[in-house]
Each structure stands twice: as structure tokens, then as C-alpha cells.
Short mmCIF file of N, CA and C in Angstrom, two decimals:
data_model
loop_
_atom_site.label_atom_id
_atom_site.label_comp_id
_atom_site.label_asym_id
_atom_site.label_seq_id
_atom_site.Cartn_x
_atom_site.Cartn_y
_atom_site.Cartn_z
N UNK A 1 102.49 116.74 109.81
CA UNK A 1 101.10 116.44 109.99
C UNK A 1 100.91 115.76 111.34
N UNK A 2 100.05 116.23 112.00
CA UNK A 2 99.26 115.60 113.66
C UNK A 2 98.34 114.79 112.90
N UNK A 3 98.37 113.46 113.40
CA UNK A 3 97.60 112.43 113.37
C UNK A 3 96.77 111.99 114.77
N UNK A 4 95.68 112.26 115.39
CA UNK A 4 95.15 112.25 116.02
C UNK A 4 94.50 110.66 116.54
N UNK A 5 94.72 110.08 117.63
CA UNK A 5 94.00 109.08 117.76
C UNK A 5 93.30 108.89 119.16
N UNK A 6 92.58 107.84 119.03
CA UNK A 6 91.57 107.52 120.57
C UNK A 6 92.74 106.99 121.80
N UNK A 7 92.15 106.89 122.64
CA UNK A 7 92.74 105.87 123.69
C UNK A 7 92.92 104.67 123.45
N UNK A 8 91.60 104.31 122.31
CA UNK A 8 91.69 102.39 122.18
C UNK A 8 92.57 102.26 120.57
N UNK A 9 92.84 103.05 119.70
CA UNK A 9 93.93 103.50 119.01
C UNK A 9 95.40 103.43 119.85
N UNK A 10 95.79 104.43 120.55
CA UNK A 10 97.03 103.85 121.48
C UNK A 10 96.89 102.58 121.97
N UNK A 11 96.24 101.89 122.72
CA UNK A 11 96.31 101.00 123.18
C UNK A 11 96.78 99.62 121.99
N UNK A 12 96.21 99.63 120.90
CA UNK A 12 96.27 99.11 119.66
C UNK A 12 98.03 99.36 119.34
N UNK A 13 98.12 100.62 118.93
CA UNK A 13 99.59 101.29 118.17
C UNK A 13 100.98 100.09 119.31
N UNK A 14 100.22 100.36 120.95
CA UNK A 14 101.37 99.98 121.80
C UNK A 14 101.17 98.18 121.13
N UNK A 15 100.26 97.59 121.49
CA UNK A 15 99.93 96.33 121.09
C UNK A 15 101.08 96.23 119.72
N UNK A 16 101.22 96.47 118.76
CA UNK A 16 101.72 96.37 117.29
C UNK A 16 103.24 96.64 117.45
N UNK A 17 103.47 97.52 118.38
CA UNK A 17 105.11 97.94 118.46
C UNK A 17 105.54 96.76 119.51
N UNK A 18 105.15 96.34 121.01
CA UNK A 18 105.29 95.60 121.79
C UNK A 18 105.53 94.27 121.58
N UNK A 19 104.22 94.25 120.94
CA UNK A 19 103.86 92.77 120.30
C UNK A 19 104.51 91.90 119.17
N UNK A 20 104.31 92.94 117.92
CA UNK A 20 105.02 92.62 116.66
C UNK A 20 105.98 93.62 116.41
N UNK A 21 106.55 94.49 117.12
CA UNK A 21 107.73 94.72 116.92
C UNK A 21 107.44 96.04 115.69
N UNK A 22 106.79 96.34 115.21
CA UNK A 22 106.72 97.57 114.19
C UNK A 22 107.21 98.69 114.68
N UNK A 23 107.63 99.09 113.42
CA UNK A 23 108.10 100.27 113.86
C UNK A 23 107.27 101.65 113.57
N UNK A 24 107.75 103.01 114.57
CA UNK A 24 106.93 103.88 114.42
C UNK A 24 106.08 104.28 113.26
N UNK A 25 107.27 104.41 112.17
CA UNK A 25 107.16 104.85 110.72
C UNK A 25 106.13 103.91 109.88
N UNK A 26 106.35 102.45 110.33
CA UNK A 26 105.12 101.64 109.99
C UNK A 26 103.87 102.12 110.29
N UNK A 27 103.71 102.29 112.00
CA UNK A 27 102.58 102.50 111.85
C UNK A 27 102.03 104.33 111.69
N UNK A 28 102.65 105.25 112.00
CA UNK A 28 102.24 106.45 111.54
C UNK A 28 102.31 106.36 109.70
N UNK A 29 102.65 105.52 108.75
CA UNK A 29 102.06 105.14 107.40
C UNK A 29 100.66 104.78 107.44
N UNK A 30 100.61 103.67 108.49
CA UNK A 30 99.14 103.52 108.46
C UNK A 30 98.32 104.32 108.58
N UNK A 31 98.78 104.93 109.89
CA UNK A 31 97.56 105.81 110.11
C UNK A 31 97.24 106.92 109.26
N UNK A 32 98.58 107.79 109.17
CA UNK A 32 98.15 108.84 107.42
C UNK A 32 97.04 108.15 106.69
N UNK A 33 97.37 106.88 106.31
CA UNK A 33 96.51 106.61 105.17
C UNK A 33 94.78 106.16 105.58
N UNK A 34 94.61 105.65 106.96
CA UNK A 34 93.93 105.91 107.39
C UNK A 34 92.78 106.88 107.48
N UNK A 35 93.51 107.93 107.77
CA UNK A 35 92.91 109.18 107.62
C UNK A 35 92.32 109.49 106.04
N UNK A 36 93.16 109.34 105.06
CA UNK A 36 92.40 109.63 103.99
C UNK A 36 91.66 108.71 103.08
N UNK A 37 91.82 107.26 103.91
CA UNK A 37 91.18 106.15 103.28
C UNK A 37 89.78 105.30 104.09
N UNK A 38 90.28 105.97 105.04
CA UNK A 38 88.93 105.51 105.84
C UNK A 38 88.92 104.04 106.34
N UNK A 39 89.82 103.50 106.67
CA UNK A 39 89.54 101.96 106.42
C UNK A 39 90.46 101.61 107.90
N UNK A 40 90.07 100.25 108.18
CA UNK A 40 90.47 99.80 109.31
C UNK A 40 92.40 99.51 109.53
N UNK A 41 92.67 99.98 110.17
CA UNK A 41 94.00 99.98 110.60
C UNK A 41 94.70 98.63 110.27
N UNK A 42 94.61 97.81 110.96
CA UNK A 42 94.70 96.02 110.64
C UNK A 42 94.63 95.73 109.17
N UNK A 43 93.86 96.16 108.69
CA UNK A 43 93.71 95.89 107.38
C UNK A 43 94.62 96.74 106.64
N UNK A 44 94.98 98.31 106.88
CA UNK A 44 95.68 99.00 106.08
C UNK A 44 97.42 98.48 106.14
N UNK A 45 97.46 97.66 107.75
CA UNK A 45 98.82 97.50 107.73
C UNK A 45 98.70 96.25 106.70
N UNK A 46 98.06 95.38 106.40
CA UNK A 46 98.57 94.02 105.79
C UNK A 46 98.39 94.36 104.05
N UNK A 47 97.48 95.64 103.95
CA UNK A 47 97.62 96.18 102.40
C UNK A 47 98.45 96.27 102.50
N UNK A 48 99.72 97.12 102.78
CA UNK A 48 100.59 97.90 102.75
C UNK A 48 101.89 96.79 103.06
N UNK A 49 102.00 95.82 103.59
CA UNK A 49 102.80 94.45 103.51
C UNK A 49 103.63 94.88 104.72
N UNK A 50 102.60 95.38 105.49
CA UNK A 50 103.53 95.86 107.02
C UNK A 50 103.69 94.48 108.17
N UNK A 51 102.04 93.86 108.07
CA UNK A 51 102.14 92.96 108.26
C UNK A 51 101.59 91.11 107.74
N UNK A 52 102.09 90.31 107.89
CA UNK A 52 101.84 88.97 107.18
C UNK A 52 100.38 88.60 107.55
N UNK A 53 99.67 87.58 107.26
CA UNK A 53 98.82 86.74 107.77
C UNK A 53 98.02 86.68 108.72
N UNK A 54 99.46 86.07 109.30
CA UNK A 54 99.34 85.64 110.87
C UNK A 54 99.47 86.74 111.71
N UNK A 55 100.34 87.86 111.37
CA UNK A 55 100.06 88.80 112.26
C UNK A 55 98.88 89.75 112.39
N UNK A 56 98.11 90.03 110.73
CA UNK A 56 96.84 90.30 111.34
C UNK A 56 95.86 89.37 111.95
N UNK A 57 95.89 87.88 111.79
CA UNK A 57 95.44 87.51 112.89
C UNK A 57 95.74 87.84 114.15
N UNK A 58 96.67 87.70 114.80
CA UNK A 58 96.63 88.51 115.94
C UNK A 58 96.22 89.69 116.68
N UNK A 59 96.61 90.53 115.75
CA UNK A 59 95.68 91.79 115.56
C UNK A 59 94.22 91.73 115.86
N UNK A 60 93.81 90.84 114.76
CA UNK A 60 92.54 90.78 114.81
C UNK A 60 91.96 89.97 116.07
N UNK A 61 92.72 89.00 116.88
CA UNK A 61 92.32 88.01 118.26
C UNK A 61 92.35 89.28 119.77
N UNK A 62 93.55 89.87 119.57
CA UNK A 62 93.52 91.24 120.28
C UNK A 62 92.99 92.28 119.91
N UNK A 63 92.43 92.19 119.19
CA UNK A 63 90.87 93.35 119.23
C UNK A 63 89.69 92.46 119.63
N UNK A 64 89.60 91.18 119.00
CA UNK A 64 88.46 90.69 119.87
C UNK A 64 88.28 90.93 120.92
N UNK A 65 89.55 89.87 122.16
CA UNK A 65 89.54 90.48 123.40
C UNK A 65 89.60 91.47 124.03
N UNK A 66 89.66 92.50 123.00
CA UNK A 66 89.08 93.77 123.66
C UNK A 66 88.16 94.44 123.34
N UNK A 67 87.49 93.70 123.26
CA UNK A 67 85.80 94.19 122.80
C UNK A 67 84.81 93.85 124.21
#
């Protein structure tokens, strides 16, 4: 399956691997489910116990600043 994403999607995916260290398979889970769940990325990784707390805070402080 091709999982298709934006520019501000990559920019995000690099953020998560760089940053917190995830791995591919983490986040192409997310995003599959993404796709058929509709729901925000950040949020699907910390359903899914990809990441803790604190790391979707981060997540979530680096999407602020890039707004």
C-alpha cells in the first residue's frame, strides 16, 4: 500500500524520526491508520503507545511553531 502525504506531513514524519527517534514502521502504522481513521497523526501515535506524554507534547509544541 502507497500512503500518500503533504510536504507539512514529511516535514512532521522527519521531525518524529530525528527528534524522537521512531521508527519507520512506527510511523507508516500511523499513517495506515490514519487513512482509515481519519484522525490526527500525534494523536494516533500516542493511541497506539508509539509515543508517551511528553512526547506528544512535543509534537504538539512543534506543530505549534509551525503554524
Amino acid at each position: 500500500m502507497i500512503i500518500q502525504t503533504s510536504s507539512k506531513d514529511m516535514e512532521l514524519l522527519n521531525f518524529l524520526h530525528d527528534e524522537l527517534e521512531l521508527t519507520e514502521k512506527d510511523m507508516a502504522l500511523a499513517l495506515k491508520h490514519r487513512q482509515s481513521d481519519n484522525e490526527p497523526l500525534p494523536m494516533l501515535l500516542w493511541q497506539y503507545g508509539l509515543v508517551d506524554l511528553e512526547q506528544l507534547e512535543q509534537i504538539l509544541d512543534w506543530l505549534y511553531k509551525e503554524i
